[in-house]
PDB file of C-alpha atoms and ligand atoms in Angstrom:
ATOM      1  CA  UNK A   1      -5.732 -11.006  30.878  1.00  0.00           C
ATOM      2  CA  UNK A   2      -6.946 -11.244  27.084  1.00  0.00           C
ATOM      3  CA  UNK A   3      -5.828  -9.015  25.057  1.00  0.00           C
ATOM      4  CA  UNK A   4      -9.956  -7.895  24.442  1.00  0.00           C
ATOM      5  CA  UNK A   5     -12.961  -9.648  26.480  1.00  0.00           C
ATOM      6  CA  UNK A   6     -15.956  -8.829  25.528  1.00  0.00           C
ATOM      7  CA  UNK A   7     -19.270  -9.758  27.656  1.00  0.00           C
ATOM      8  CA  UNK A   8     -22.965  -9.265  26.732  1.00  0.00           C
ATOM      9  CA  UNK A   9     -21.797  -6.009  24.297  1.00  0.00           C
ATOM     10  CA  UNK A  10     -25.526  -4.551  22.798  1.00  0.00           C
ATOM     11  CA  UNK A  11     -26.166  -1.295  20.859  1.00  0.00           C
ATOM     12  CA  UNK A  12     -29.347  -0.165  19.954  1.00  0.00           C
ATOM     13  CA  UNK A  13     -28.546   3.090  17.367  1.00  0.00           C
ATOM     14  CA  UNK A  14     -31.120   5.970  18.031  1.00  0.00           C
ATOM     15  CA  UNK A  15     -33.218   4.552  14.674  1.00  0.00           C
ATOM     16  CA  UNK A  16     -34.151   1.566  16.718  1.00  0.00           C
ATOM     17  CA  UNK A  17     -31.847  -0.810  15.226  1.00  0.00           C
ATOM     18  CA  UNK A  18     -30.136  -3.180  17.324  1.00  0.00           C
ATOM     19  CA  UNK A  19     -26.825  -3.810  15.930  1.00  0.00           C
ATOM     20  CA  UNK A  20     -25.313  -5.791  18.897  1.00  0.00           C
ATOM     21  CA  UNK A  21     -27.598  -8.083  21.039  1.00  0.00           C
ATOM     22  CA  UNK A  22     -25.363  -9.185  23.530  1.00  0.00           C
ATOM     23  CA  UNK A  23     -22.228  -9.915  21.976  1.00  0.00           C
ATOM     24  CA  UNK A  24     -19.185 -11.921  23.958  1.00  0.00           C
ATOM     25  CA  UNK A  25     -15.981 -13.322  23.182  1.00  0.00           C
ATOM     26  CA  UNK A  26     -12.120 -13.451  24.267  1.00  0.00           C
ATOM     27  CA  UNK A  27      -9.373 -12.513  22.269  1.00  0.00           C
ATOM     28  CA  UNK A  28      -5.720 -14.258  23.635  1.00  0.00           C
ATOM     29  CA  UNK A  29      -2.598 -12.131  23.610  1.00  0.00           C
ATOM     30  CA  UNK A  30      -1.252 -12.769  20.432  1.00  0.00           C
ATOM     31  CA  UNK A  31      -3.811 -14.041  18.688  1.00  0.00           C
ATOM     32  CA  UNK A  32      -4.883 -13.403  15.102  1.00  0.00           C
ATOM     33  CA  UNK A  33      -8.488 -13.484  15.469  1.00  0.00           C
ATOM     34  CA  UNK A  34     -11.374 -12.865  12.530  1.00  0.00           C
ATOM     35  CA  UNK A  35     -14.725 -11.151  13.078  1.00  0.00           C
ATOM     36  CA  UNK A  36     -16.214 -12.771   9.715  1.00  0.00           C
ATOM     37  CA  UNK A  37     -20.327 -11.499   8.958  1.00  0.00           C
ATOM     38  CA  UNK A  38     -21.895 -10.219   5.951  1.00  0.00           C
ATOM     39  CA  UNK A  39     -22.626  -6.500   5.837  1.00  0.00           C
ATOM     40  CA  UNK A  40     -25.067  -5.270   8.351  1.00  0.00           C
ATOM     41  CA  UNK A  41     -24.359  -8.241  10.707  1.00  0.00           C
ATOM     42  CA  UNK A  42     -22.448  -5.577  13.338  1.00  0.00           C
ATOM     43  CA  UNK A  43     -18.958  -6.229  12.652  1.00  0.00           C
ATOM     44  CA  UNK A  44     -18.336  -2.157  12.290  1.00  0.00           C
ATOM     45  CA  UNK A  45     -20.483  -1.354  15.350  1.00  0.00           C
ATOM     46  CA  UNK A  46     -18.151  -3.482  17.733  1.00  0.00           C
ATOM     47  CA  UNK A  47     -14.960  -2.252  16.389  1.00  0.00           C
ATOM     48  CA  UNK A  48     -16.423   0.942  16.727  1.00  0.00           C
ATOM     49  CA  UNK A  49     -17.753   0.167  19.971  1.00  0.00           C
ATOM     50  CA  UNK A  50     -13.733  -1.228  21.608  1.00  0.00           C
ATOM     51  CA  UNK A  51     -12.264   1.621  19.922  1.00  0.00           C
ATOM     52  CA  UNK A  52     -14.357   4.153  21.304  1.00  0.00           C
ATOM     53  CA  UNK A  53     -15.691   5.736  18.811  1.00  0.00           C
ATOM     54  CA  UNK A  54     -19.661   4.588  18.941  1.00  0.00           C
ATOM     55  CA  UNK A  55     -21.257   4.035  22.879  1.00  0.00           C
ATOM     56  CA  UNK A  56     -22.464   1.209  23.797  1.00  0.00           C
ATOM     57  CA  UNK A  57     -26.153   0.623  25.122  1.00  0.00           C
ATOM     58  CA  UNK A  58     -25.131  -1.978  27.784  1.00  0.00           C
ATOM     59  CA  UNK A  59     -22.019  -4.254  28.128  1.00  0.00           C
ATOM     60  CA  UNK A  60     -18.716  -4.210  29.229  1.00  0.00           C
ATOM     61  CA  UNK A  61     -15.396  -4.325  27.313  1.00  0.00           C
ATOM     62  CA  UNK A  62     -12.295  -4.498  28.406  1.00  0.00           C
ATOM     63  CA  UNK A  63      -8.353  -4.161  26.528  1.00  0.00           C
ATOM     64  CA  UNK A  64      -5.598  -6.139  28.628  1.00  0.00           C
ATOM     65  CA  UNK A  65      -7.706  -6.187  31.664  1.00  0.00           C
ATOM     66  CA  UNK A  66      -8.461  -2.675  31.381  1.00  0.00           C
ATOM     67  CA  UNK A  67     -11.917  -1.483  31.722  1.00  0.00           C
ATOM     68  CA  UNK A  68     -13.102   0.329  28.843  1.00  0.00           C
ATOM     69  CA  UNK A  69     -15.754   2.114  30.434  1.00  0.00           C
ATOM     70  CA  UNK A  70     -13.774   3.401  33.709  1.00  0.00           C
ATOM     71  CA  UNK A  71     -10.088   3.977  32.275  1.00  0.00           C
ATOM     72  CA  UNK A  72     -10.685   4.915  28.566  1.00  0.00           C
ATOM     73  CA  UNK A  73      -7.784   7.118  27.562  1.00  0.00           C
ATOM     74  CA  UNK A  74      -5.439   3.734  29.245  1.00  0.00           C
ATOM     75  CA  UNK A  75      -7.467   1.280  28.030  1.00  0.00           C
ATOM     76  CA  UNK A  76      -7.394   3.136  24.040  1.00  0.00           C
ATOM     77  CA  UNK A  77      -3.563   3.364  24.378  1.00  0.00           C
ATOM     78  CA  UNK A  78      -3.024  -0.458  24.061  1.00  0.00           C
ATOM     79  CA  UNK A  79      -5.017  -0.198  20.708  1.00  0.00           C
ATOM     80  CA  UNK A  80      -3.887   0.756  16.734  1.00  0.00           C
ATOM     81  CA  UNK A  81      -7.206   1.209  14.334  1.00  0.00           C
ATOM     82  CA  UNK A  82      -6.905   1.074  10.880  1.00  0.00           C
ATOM     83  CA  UNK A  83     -10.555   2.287   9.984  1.00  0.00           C
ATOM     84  CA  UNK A  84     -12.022   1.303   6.807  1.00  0.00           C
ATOM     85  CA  UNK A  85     -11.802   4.382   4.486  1.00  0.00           C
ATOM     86  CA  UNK A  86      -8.702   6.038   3.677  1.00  0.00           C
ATOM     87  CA  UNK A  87      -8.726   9.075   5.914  1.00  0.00           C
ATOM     88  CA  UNK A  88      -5.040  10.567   5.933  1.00  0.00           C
ATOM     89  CA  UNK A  89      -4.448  14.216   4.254  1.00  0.00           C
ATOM     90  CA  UNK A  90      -3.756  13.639   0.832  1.00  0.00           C
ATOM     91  CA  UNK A  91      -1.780  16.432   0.736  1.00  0.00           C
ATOM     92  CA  UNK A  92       0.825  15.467   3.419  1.00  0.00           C
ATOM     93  CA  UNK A  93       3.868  13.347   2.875  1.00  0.00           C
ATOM     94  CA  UNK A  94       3.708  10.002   4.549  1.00  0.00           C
ATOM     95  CA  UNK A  95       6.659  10.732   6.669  1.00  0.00           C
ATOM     96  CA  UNK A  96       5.114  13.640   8.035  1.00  0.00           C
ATOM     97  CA  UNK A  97       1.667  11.945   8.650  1.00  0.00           C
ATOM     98  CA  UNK A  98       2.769   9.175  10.564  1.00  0.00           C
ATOM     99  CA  UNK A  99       5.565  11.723  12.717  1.00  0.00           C
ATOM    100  CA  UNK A 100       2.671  14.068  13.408  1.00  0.00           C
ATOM    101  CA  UNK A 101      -0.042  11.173  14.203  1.00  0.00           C
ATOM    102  CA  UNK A 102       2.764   9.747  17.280  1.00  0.00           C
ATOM    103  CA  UNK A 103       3.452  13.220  18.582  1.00  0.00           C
ATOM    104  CA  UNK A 104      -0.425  13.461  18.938  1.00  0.00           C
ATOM    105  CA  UNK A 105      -0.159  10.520  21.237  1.00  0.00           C
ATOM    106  CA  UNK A 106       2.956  12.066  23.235  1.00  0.00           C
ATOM    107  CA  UNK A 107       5.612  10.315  21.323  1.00  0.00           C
ATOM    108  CA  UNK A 108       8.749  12.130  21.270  1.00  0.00           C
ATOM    109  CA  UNK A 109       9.862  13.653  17.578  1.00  0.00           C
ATOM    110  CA  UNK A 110      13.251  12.217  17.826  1.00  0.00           C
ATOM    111  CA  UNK A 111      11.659   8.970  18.601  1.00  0.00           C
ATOM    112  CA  UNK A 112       8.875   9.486  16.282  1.00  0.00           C
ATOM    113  CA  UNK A 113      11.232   9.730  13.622  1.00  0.00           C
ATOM    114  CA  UNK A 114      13.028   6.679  14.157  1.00  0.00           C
ATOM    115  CA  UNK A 115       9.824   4.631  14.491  1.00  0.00           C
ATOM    116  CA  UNK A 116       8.699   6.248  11.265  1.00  0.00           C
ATOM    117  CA  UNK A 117      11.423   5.332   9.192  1.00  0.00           C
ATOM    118  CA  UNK A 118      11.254   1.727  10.586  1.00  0.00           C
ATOM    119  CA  UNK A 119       7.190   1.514  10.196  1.00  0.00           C
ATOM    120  CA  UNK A 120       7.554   2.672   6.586  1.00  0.00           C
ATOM    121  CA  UNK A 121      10.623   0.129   5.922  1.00  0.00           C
ATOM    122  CA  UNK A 122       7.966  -2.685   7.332  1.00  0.00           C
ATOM    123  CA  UNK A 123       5.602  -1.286   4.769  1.00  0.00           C
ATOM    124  CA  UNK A 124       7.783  -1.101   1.665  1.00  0.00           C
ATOM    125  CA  UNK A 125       6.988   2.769   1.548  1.00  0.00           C
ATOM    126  CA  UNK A 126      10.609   4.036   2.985  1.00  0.00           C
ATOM    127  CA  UNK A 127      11.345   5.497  -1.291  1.00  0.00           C
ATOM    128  CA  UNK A 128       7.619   6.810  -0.728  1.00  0.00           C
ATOM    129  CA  UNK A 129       8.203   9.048   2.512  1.00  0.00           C
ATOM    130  CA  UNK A 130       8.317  11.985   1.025  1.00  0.00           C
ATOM    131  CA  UNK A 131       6.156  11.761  -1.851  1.00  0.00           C
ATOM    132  CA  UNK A 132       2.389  13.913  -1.805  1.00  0.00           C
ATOM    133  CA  UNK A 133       0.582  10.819  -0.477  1.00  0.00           C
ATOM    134  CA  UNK A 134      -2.189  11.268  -2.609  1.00  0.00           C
ATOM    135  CA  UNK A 135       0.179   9.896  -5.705  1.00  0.00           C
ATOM    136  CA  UNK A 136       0.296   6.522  -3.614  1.00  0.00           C
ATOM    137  CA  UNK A 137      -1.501   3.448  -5.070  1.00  0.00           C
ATOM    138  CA  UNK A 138      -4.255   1.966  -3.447  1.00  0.00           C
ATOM    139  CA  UNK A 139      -2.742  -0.475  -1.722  1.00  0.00           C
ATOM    140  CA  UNK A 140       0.472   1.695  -0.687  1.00  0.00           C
ATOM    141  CA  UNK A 141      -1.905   4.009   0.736  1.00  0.00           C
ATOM    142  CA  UNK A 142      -3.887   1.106   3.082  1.00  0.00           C
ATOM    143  CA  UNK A 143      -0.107  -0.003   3.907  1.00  0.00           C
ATOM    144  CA  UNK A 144       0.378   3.346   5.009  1.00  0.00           C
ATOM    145  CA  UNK A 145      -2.327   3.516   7.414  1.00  0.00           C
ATOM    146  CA  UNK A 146      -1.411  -0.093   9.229  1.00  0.00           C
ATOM    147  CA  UNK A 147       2.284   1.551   9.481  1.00  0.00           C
ATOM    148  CA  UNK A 148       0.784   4.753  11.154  1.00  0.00           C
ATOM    149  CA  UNK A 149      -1.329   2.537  13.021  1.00  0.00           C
ATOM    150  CA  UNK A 150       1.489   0.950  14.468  1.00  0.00           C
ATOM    151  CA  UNK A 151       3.401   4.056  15.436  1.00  0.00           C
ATOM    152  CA  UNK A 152       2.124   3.880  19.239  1.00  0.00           C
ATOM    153  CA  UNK A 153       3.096   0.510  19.279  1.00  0.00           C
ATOM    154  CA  UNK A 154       0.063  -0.773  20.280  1.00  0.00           C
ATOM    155  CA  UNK A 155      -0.733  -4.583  21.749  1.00  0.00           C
ATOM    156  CA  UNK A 156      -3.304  -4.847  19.877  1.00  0.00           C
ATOM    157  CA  UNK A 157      -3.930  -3.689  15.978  1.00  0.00           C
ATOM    158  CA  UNK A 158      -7.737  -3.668  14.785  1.00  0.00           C
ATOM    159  CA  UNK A 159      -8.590  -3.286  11.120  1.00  0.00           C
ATOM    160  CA  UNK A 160     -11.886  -2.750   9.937  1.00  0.00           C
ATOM    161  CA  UNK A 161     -12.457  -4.590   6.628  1.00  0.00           C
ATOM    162  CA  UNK A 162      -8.905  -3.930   5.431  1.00  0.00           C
ATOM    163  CA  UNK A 163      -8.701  -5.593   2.237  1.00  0.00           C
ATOM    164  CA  UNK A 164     -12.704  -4.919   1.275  1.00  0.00           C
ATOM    165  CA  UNK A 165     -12.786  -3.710  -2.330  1.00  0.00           C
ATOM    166  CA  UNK A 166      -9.146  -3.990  -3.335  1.00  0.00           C
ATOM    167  CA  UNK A 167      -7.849  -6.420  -5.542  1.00  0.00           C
ATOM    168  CA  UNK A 168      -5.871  -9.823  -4.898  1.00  0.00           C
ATOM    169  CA  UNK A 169      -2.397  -8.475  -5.507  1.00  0.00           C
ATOM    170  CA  UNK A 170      -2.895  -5.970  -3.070  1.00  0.00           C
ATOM    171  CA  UNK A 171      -4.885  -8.287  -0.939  1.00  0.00           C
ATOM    172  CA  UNK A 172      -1.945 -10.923  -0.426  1.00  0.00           C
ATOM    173  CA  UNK A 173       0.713  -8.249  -0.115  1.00  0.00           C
ATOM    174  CA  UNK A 174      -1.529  -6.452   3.113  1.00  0.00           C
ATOM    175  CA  UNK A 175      -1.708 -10.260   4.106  1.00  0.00           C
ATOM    176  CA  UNK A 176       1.899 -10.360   4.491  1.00  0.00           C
ATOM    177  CA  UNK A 177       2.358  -7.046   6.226  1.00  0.00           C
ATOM    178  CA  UNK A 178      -0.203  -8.426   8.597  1.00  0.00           C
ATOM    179  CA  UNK A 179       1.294 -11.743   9.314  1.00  0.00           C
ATOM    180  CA  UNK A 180       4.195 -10.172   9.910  1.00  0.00           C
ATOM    181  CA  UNK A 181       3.109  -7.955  12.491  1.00  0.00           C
ATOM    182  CA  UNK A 182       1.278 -10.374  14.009  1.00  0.00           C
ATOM    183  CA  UNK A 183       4.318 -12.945  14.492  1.00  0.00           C
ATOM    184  CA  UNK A 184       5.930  -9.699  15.914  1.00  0.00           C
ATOM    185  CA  UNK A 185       4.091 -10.121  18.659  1.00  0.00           C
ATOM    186  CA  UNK A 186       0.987  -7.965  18.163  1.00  0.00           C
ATOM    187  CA  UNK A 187      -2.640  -9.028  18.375  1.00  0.00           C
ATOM    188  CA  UNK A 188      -4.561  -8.908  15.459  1.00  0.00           C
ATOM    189  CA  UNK A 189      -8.382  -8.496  15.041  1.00  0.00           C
ATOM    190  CA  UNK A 190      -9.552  -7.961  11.902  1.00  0.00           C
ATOM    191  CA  UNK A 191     -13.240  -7.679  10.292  1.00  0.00           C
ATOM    192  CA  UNK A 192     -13.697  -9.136   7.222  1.00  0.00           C
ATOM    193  CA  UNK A 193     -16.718 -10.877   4.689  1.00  0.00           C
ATOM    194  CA  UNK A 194     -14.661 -12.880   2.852  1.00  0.00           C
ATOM    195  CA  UNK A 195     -14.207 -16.145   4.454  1.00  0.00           C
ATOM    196  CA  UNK A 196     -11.042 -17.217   2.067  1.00  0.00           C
ATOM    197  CA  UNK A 197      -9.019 -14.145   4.197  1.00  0.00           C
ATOM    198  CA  UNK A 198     -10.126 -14.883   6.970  1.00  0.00           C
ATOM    199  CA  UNK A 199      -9.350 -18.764   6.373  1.00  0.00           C
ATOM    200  CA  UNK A 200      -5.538 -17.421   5.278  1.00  0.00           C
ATOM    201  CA  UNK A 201      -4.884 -15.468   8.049  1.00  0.00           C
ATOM    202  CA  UNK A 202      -6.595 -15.985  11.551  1.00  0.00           C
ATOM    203  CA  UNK A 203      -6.494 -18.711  13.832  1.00  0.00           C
ATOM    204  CA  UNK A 204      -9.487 -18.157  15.824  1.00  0.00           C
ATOM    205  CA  UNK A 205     -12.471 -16.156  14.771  1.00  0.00           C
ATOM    206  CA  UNK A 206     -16.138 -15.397  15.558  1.00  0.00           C
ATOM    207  CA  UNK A 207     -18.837 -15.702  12.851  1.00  0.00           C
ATOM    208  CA  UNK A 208     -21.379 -12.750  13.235  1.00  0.00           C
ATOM    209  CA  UNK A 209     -24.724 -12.387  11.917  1.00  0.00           C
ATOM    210  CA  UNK A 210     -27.574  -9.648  12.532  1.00  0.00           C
ATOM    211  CA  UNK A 211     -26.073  -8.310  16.018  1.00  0.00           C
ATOM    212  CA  UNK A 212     -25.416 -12.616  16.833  1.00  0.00           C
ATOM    213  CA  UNK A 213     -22.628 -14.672  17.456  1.00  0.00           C
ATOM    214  CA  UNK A 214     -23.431 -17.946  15.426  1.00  0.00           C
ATOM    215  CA  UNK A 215     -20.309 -19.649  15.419  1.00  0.00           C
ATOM    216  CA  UNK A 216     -16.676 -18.929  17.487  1.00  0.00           C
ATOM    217  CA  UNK A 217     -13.204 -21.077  18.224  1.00  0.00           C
ATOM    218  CA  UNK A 218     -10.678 -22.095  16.109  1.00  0.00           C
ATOM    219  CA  UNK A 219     -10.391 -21.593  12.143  1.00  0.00           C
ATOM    220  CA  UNK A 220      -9.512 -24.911  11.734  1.00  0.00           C
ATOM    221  CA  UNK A 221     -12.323 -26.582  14.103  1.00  0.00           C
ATOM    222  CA  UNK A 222     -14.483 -24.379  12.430  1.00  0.00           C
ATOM    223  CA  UNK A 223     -13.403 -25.539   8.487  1.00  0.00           C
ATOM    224  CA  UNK A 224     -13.877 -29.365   9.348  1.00  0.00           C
ATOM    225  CA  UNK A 225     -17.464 -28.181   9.975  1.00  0.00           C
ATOM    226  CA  UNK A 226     -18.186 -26.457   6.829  1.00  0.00           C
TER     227      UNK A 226
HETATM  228  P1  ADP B   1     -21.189  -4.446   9.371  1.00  0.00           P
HETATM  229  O1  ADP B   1     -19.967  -3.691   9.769  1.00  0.00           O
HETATM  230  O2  ADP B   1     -21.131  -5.887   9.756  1.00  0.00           O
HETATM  231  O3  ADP B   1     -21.557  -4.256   7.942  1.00  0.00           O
HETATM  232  P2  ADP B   1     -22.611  -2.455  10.923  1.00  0.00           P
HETATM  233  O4  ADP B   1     -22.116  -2.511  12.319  1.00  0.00           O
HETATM  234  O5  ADP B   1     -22.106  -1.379  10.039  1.00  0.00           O
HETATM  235  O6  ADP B   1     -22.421  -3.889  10.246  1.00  0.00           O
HETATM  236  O7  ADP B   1     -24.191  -2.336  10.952  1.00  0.00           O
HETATM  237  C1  ADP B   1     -25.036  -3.144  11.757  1.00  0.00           C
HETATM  238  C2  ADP B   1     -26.473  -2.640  11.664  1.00  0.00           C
HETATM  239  O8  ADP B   1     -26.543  -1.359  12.293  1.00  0.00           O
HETATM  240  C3  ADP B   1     -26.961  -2.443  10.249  1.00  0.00           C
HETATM  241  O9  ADP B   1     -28.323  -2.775  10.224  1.00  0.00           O
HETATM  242  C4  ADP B   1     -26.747  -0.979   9.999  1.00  0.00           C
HETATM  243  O10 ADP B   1     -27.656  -0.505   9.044  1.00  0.00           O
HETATM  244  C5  ADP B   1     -27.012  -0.391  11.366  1.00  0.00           C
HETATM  245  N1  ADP B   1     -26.253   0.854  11.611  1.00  0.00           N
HETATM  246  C6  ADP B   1     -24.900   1.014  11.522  1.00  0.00           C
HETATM  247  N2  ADP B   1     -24.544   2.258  11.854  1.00  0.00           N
HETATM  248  C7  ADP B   1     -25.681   2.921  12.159  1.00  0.00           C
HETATM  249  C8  ADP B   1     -25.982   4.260  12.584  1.00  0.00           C
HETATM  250  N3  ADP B   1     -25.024   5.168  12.765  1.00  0.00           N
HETATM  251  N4  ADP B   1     -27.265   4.570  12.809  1.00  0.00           N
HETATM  252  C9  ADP B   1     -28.229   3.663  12.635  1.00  0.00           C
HETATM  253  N5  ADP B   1     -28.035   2.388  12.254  1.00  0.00           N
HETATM  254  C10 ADP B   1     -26.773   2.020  11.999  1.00  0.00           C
HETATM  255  P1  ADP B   2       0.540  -1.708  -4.760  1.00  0.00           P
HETATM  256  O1  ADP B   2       0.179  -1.600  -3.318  1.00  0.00           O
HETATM  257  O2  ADP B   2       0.290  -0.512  -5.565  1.00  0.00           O
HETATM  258  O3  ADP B   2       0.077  -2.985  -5.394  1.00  0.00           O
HETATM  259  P2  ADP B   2       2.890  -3.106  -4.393  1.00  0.00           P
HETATM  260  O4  ADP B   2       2.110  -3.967  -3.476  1.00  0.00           O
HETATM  261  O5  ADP B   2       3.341  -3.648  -5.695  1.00  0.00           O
HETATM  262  O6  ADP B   2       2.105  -1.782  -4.688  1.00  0.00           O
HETATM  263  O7  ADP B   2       4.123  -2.567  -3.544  1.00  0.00           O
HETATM  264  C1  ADP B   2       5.099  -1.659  -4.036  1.00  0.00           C
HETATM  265  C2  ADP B   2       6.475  -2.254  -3.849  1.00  0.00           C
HETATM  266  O8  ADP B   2       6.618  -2.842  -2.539  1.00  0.00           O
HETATM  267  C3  ADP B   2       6.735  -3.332  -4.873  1.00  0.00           C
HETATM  268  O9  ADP B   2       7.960  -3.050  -5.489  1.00  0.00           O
HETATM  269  C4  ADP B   2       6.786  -4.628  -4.075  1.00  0.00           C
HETATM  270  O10 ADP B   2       7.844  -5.449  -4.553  1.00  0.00           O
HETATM  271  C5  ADP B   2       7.067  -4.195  -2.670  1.00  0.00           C
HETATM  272  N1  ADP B   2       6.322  -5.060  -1.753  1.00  0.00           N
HETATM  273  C6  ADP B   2       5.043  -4.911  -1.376  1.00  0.00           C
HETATM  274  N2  ADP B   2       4.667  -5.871  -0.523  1.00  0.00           N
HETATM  275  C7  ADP B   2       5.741  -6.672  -0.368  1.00  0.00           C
HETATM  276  C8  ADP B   2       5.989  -7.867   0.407  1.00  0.00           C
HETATM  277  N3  ADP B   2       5.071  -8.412   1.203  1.00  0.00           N
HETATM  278  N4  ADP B   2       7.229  -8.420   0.313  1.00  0.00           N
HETATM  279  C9  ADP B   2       8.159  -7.857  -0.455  1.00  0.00           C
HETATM  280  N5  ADP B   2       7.980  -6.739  -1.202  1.00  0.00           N
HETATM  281  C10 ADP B   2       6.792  -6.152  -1.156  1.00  0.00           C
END
């Protein structure tokens, strides 16, 4: 099954705008895949939409060939979301943050901790696991959330925008992180409006525009076009 297959997805918000009108695409198991649109085109709506946290007006979705709409709580445990604003507790150590975010998905402490040490080794922030984590940098702290993210070892790993408003240093090292995770084995699908990440990083993507798929298949099909 794909890893997400999406078919005829549309949200209308209670202001009357239609963010989605009928949305569909397949993302493969182990794919790196780019949802690239300027802002307003949807992009946040549908990762809001797979990850359960906005309702869709019609549509079906489904994770690994689980229905979203009929087995939720299954269907959200094959997913890791790295929303777009920071939203950890400054004021906890990022040890503690990611420990505490697995045991709230049933992870065992013992094996919590292991996977927390190893997450934050992935993410360069194993001398920063005990720090206040509001003393991290910007980009240690966006690090911080893929590595927490990843701490239910999820299939698939969906970022919202993860590099919008940082700056290129920061920018190339997430890059990395991501690759890395991706070659791993986990799917990637990340939203983005800057074509030159999503031209560095993805092999397939979709190219969204007011609540409209324009454009979808392979990054490099797609660049011979341009
Ligand atoms: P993107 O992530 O691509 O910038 P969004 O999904 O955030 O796009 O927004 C798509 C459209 O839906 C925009 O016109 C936006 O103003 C509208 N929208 C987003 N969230 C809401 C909301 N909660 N209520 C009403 N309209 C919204
Ligand atoms: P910031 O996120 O504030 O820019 P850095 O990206 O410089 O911080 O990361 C802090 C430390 O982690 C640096 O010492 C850097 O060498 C190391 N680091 C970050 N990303 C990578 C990477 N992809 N490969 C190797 N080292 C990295």
């Amino acid at each position: 099954a794909p890893a997400l297959r999406i078919r005829d997805l549309r949200k209308t918000y209670d202001n009357g705008v239609q963010a989605l009108k009928g949305v569909s695409l397949d993302v493969q198991p182990g794919d790196f895949y780019a949802l690239l649109g300027p802002n307003g085109a949807g992009k946040s709506t549908l990762i809001g939409i797979v990850s359960s946290l906005v309702n869709k007006s019609a549509g079906e979705v489904s994770v690994s060939g689980i229905d979203l709409a009929t087995r939720r709580d299954e269907a959200m445990r094959q997913i890791g979301l790295v929303p777009q604003e920071i939203n950890f507790n400054l004021f906890e150590k990022p040890l503690d943050i990611l420990v505490n975010y697995a045991g709230f998905y049933g992870v065992p402490r013992a094996q919590a901790l292991v996977r927390a040490e190893e997450e934050l080794r992935s993410a360069f922030l194993w001398d920063k696991a005990k720090v206040m984590s509001r003393t991290l940098s910007g980009g240690m702290k966006r690090r911080l959330m893929i590595a927490r993210a990843m701490m239910t070892r999820p299939r698939l790993l969906i970022l919202d925008e993860p590099t919008a408003g940082v700056d290129i240093e920061i920018r190339r090292g997430m890059w990395s992180t991501l690759r890395e995770i991706n070659a791993a084995g986990t799917t990637i699908i990340l939203t983005t409006h800057y074509l030159e990440e999503a031209e560095n990083l993805c092999r397939n993507l979709a190219i969204i525009d007011r609540g409209v798929i324009v454009e979808q298949g392979p990054m490099k099909a797609l660049l011979a076009k341009l």
